[in-house]
Short mmCIF file of C-alpha atoms and ligand atoms in Angstrom, two decimals:
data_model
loop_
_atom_site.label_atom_id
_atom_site.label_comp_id
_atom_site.label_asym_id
_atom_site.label_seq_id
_atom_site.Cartn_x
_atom_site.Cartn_y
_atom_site.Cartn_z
CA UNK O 1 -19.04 -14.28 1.23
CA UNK O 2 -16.52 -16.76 0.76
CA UNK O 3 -18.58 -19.69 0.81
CA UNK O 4 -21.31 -18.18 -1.94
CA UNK O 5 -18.02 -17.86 -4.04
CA UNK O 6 -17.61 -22.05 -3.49
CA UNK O 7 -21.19 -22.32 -4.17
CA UNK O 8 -21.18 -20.65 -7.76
CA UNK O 9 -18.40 -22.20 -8.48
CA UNK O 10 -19.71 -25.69 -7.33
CA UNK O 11 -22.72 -24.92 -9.76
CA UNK O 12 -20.95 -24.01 -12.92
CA UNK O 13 -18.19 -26.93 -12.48
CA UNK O 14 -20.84 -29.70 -11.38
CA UNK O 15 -24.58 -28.49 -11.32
CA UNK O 16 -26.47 -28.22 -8.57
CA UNK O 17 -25.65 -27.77 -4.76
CA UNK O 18 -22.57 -29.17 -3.15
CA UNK O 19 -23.63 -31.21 0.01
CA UNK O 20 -22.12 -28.86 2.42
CA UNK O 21 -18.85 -25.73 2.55
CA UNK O 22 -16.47 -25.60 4.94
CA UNK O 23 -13.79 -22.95 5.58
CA UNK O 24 -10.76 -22.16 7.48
CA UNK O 25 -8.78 -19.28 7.70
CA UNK O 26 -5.84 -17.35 6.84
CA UNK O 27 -3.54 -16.38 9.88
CA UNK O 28 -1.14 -13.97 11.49
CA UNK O 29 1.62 -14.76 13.81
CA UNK O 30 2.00 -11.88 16.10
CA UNK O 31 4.69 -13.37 17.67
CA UNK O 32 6.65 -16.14 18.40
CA UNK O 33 8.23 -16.60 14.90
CA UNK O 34 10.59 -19.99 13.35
CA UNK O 35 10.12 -21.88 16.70
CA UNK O 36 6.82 -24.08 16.28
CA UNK O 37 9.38 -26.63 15.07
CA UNK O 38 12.12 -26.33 17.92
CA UNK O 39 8.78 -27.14 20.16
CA UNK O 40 8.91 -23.57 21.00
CA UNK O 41 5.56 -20.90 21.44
CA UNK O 42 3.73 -19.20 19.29
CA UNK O 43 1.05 -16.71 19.51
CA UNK O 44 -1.37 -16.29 16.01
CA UNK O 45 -5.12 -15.12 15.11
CA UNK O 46 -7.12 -16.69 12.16
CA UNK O 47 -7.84 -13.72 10.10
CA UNK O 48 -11.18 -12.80 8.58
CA UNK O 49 -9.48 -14.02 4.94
CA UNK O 50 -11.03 -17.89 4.28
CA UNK O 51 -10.96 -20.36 2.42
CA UNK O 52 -13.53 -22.16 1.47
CA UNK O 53 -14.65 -26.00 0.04
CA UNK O 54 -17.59 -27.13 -1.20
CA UNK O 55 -18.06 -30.88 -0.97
CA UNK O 56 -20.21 -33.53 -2.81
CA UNK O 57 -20.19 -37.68 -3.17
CA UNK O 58 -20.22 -38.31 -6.79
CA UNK O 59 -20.57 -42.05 -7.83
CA UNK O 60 -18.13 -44.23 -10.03
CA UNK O 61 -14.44 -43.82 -9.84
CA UNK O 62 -12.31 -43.02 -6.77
CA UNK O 63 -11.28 -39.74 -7.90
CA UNK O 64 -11.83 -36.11 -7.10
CA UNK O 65 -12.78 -33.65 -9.50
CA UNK O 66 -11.80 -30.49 -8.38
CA UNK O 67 -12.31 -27.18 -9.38
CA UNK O 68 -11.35 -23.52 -8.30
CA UNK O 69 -13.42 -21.05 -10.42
CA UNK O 70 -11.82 -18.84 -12.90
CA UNK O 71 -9.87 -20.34 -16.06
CA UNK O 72 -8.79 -23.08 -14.38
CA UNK O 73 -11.57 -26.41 -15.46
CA UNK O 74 -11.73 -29.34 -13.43
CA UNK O 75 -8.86 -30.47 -12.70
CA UNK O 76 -8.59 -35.13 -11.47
CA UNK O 77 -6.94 -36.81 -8.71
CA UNK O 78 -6.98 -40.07 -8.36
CA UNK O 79 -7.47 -41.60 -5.36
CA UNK O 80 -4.99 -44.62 -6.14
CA UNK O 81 -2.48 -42.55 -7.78
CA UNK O 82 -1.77 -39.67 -5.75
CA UNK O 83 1.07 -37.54 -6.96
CA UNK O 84 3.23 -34.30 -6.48
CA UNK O 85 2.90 -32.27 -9.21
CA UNK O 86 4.17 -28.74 -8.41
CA UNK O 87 0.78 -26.75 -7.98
CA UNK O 88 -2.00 -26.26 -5.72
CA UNK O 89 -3.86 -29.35 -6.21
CA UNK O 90 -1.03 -30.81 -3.84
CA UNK O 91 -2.38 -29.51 -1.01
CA UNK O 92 -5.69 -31.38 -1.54
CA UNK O 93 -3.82 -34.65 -2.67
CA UNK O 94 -1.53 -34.78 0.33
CA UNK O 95 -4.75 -34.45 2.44
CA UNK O 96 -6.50 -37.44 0.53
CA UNK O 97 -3.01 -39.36 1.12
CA UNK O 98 -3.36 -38.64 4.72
CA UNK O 99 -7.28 -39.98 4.52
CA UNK O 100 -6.41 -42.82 2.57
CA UNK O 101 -3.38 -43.65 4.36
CA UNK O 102 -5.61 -43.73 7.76
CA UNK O 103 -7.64 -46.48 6.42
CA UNK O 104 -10.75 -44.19 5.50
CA UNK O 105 -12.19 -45.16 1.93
CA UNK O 106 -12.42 -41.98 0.39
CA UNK O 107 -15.04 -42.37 -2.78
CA UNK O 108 -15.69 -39.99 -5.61
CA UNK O 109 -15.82 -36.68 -5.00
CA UNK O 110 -17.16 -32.99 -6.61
CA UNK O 111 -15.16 -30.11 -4.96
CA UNK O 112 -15.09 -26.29 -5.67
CA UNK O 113 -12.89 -24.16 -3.76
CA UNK O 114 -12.70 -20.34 -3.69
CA UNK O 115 -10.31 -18.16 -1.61
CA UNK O 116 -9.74 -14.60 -0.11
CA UNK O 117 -6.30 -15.46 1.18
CA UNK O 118 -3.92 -14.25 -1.16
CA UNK O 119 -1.34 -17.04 -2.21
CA UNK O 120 2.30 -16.51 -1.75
CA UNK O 121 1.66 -13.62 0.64
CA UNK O 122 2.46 -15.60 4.33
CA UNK O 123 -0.73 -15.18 5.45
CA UNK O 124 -1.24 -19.62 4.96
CA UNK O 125 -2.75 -19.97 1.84
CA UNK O 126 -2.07 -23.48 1.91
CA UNK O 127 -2.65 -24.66 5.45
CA UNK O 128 -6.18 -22.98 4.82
CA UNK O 129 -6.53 -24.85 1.98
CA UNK O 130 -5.28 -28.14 3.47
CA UNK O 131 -7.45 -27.16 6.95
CA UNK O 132 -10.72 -26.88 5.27
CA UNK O 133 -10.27 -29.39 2.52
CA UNK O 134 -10.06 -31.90 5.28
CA UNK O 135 -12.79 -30.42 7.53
CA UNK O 136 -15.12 -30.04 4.68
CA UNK O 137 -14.00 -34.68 2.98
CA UNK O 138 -13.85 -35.53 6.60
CA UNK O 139 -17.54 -34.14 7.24
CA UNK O 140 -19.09 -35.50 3.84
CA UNK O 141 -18.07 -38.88 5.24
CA UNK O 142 -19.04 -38.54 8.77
CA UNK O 143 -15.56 -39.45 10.03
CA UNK O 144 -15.07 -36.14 12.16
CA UNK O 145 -11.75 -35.30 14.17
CA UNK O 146 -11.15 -32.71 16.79
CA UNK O 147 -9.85 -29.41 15.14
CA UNK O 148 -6.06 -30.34 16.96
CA UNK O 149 -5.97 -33.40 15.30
CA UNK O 150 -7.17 -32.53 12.33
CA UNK O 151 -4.55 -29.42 11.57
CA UNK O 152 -1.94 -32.12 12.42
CA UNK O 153 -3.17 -33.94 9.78
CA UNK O 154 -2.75 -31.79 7.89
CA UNK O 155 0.82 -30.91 8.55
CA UNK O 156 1.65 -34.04 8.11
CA UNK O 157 0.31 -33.78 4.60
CA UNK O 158 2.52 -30.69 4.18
CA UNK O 159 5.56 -32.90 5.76
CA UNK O 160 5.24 -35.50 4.19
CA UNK O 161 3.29 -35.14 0.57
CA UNK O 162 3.82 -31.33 -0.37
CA UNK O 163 7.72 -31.99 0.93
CA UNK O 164 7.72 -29.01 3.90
CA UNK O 165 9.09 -29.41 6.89
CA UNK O 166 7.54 -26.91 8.64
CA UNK O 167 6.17 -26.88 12.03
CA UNK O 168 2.25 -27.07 12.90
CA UNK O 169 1.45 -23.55 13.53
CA UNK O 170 -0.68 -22.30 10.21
CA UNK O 171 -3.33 -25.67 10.16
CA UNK O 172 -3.20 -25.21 13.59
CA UNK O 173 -4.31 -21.09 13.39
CA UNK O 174 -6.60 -21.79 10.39
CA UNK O 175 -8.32 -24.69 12.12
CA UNK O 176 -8.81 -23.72 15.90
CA UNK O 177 -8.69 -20.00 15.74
CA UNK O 178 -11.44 -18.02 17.47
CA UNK O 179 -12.34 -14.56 17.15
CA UNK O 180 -11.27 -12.45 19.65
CA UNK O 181 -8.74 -14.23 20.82
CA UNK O 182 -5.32 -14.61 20.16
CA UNK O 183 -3.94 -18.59 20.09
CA UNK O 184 -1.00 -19.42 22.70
CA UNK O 185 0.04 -22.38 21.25
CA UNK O 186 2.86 -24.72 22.78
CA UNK O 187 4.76 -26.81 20.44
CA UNK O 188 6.39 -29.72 22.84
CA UNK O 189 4.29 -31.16 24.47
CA UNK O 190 1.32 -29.57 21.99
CA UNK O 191 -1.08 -27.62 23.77
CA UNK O 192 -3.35 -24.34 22.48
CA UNK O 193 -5.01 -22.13 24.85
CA UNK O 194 -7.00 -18.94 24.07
CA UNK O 195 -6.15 -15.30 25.45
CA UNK O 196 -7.83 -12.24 24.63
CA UNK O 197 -7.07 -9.85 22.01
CA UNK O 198 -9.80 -7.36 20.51
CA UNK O 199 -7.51 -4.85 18.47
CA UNK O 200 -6.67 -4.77 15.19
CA UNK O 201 -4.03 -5.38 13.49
CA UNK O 202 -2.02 -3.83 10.11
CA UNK O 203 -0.50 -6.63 7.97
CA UNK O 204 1.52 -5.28 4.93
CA UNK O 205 2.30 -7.45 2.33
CA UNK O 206 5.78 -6.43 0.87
CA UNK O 207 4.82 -8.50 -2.47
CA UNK O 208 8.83 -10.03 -3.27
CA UNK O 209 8.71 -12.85 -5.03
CA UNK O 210 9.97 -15.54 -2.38
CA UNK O 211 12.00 -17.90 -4.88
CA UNK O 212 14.62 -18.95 -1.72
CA UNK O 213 12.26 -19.25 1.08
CA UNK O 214 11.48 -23.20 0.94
CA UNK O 215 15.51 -23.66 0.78
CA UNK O 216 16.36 -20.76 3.33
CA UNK O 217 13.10 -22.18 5.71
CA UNK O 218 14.56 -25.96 5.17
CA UNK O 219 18.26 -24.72 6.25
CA UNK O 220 17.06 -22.85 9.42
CA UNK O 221 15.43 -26.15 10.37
CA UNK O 222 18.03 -28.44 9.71
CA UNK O 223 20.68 -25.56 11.49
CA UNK O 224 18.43 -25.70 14.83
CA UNK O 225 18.38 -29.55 14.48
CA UNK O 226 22.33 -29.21 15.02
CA UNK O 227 22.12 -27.02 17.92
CA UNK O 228 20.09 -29.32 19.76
CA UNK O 229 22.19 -31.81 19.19
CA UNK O 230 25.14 -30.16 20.39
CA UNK O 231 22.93 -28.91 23.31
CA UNK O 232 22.26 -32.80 24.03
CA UNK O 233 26.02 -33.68 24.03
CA UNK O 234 26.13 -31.37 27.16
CA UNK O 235 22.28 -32.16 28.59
CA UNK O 236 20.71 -35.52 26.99
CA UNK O 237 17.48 -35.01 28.44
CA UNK O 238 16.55 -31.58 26.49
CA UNK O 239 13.62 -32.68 24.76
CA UNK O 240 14.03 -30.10 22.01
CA UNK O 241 15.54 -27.12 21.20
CA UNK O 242 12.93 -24.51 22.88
CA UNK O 243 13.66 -25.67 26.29
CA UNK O 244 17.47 -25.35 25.75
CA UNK O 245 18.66 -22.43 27.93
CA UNK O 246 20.77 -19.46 26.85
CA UNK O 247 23.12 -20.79 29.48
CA UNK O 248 23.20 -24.20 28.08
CA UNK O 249 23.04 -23.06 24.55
CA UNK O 250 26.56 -20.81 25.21
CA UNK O 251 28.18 -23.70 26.37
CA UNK O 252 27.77 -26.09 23.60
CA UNK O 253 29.82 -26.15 21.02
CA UNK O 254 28.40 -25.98 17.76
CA UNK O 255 28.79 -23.81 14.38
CA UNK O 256 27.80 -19.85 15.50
CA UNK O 257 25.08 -20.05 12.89
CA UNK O 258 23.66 -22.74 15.35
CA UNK O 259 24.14 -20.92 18.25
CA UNK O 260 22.20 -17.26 16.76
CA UNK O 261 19.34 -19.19 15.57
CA UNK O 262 19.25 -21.13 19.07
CA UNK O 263 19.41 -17.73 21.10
CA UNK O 264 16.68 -16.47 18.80
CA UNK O 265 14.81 -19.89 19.53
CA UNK O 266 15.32 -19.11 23.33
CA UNK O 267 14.57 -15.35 23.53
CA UNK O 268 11.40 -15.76 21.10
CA UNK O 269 9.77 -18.22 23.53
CA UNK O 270 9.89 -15.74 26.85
CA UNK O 271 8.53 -13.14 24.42
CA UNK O 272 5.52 -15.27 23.55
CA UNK O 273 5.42 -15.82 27.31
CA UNK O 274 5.58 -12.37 28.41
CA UNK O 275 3.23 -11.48 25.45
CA UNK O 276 0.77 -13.82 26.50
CA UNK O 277 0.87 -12.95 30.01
CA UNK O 278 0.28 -8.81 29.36
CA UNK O 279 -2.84 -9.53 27.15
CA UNK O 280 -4.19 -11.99 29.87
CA UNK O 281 -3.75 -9.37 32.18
CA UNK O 282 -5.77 -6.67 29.81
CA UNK O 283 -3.00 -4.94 28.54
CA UNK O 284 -2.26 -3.61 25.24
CA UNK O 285 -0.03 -5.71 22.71
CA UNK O 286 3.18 -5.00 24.41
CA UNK O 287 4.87 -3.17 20.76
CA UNK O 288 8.06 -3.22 22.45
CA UNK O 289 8.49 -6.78 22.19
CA UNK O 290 7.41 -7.35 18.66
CA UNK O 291 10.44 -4.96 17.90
CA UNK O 292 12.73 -7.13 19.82
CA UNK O 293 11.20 -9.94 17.60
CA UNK O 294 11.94 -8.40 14.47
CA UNK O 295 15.58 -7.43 15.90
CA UNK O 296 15.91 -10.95 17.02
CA UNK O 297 14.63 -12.53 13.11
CA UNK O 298 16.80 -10.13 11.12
CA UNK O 299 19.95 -10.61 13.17
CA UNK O 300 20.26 -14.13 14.76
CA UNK O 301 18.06 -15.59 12.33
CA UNK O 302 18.65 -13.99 8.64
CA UNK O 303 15.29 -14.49 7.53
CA UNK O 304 14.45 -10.54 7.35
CA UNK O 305 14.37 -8.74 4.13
CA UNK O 306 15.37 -5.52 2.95
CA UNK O 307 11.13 -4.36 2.26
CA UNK O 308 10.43 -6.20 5.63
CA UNK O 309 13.26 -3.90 7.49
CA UNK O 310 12.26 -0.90 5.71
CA UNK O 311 7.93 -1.56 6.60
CA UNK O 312 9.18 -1.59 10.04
CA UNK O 313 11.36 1.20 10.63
CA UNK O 314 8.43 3.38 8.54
CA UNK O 315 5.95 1.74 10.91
CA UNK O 316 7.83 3.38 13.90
CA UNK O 317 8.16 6.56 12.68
CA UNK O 318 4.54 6.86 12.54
CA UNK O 319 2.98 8.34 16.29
CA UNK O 320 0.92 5.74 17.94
CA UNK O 321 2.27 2.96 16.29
CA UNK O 322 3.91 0.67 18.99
CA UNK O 323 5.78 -2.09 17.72
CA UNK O 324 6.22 -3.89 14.03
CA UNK O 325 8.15 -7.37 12.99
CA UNK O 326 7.87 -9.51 10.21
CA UNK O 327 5.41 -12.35 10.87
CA UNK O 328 5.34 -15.78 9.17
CA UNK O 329 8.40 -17.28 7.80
CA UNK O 330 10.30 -14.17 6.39
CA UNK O 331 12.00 -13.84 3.64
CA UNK O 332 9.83 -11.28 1.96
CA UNK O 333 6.45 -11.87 2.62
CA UNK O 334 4.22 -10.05 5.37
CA UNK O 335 4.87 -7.85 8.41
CA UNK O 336 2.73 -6.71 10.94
CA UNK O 337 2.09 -3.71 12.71
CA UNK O 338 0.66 -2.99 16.33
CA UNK O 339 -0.60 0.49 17.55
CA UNK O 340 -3.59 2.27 18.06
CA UNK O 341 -6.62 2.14 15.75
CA UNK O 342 -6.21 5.86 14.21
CA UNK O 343 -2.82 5.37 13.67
CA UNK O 344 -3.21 1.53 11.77
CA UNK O 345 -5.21 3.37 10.09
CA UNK O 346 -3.41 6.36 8.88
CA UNK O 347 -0.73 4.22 7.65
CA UNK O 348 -2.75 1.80 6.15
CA UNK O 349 -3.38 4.70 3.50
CA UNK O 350 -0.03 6.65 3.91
CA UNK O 351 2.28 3.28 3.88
CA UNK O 352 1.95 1.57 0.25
CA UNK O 353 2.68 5.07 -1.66
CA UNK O 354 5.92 5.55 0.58
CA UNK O 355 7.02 2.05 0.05
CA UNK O 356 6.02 2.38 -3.99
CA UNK O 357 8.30 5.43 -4.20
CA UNK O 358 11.09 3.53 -1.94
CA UNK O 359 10.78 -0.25 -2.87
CA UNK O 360 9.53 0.50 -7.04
CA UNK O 361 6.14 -1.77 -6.45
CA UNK O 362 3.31 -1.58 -4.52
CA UNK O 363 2.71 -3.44 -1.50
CA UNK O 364 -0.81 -4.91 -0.55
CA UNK O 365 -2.22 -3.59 3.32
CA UNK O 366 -4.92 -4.95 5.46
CA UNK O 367 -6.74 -4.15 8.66
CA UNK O 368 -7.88 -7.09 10.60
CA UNK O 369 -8.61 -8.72 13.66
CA UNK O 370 -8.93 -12.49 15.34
CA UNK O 371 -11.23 -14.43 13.72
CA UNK O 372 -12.60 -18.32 13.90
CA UNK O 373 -10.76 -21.07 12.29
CA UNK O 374 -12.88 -24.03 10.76
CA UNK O 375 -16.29 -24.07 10.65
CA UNK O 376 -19.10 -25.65 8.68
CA UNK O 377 -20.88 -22.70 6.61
C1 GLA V 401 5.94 -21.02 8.12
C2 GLA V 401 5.71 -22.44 8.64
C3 GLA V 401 5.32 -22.42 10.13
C4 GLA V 401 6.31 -21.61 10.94
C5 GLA V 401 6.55 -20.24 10.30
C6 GLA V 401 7.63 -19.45 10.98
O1 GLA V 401 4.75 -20.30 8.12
O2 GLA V 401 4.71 -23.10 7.90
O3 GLA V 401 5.23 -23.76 10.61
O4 GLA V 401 7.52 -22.30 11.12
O5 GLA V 401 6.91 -20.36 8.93
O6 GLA V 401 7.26 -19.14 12.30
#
């Protein structure tokens, strides 16, 4: 398990036992994709990947000492001199920003983390890391926040430390997931409600190296921030861009790059909503619309790629598959397919030697299903 993995490493890096683990998880949008921040609807699962934290006070200096198994020592940070510095101790240091910036005295620290997640691959690597750093400081010191408020913490970490502006979706997945269920989360006003969702799930990861997505990811956001704008020239009260409608979004005049990635904005949301609505009702994942989601990504909102398109159509060649779409922010990255269990499973093994002799690398596959965010181990 995970959290033995934290353990051991606790022990090698610091002696002894760490005063308690905590973990969150890796996630999977299944749909409702680039509109968490247009205050839009999403629907992910925390995934049985984790990450986990181990956690103990040390005395003297304000600083963490922080460690992550393999080659990589203990690395400081320095409570009074936080920093960006390009790697994954970020993630931790915006969180202690956040702590320290809320007027919490955060004292020495030991911390070992270990991880299943694999980074770079869109399954939230980082908000998992963010997520259960935070749960695991925040319960050391006995200064406990609901899981809500604690994965927007944690965005705002991302926001404002790490220098993303993404939305809240992946701390929100990796901290109040629950297995079995899929999340319906609403964006403006913020909400998170649970619906049912047993099957599994086939995530492929097409393994591109994802040099543009921070730029690309920062331009879609700062092209749906002039849509609603030019949506508010025409209707002032529009409180963001996911409550926009198609109607009002024709009308308004604004660059047609706007305007695609505002009709994606619109059309996404109703799928979430109709998505949410079959598997409340006991239906299967209704396929059909992750297609149109995948359509609606590539076309209106350029953030497909050519491995993502190809996983997809390959997907829906294969009988009792029912749907496929990339999931996460795009760009290379992960899809996801939907379908029955046989049939995951059959291209789970068929799928990476196809896309080898296609694509000229192998991707990585996985079966899962919805799991529990963050949790004390
Ligand atoms: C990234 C961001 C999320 C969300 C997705 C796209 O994962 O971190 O906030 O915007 O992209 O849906």
């Amino acid at each position: 398990m995970i959290a033995d993995e934290a353990r051991r490493h606790f022990a090698a890096a610091f002696g002894g036992e760490p005063a308690l683990v905590a973990s969150a998880a890796g996630r999977v949008n299944l749909i409702g994709e680039h509109v968490d921040y247009s205050g839009g609807e999403a629907l992910p699962i925390a995934i049985q990947r984790r990450t986990a934290v181990a956690v103990r006070l040390r005395a003297g200096a304000k600083v963490t000492q922080i460690n992550s198994g393999g080659t990589g020592g203990v690395l400081t940070i320095d409570h009074a001199r936080l920093a960006r510095r390009g790697k994954w101790t970020d993630y931790p240091s915006g969180v202690l920003d956040q702590l320290v910036g809320a007027g919490i005295d955060v004292p020495g620290l030991e911390v070992a983390v270990a991880s299943d997640i694999p980074s770079g691959s869109g399954l939230s690597s980082s908000a998992a890391l963010e997520v259960a750093f935070d749960f695991a400081v925040r319960s050391v010191l006995h200064v406990p926040l609901d899981e809500v408020s604690l994965a927007l913490e944690c965005q705002r970490a991302e926001r404002q430390f790490v220098g993303v502006p993404c939305g809240a979706m992946d701390q929100m997945a990796a901290a109040c997931g629950r297995r079995g269920h899929a999340l319906h989360m609403n964006f403006g006003p913020l909400s998170v409600s649970t619906v049912p969702f047993t099957e599994q799930v086939l995530v492929v990861d097409t393994a591109v190296p994802r040099s543009l997505r921070a730029s690309a990811y920062t331009e879609r956001v700062q092209e749906c921030a002039v849509a609603l704008a030019a949506v508010r020239h025409l209707a002032p009260d529009v409180p963001h861009l996911a409550a926009a409608t198609r109607e009002q979004i024709d009308a308004a005049v604004m660059p047609e790059v706007s305007r695609l990635r505002a009709r994606h904005v619109a059309a996404e949301c109703q799928r979430v909503r109709d998505t949410a609505a079959a598997l409340a009702a006991g239906e299967r994942f209704p396929g059909h619309l992750a297609l149109a989601s995948h359509r609606s990504l590539r076309d209106d909102y350029d953030c497909s790629s050519r491995e993502l398109d190809w996983v997809v159509e390959q997907a829906m060649r294969t009988p009792g598959i029912t749907g496929a779409r990339l999931t996460g922010a795009g760009w290379g990255g992960c899809a996801v397919v939907f379908g029955d269990a046989a049939a995951l499973a059959a291209l789970e093994e068929s799928l990476p030697g196809a896309y080898a002799k296609e694509i000229g690398h192998r991707p990585r596959a996985w079966i899962v299903t919805a799991d529990d965010g963050a949790r004390v181990e």
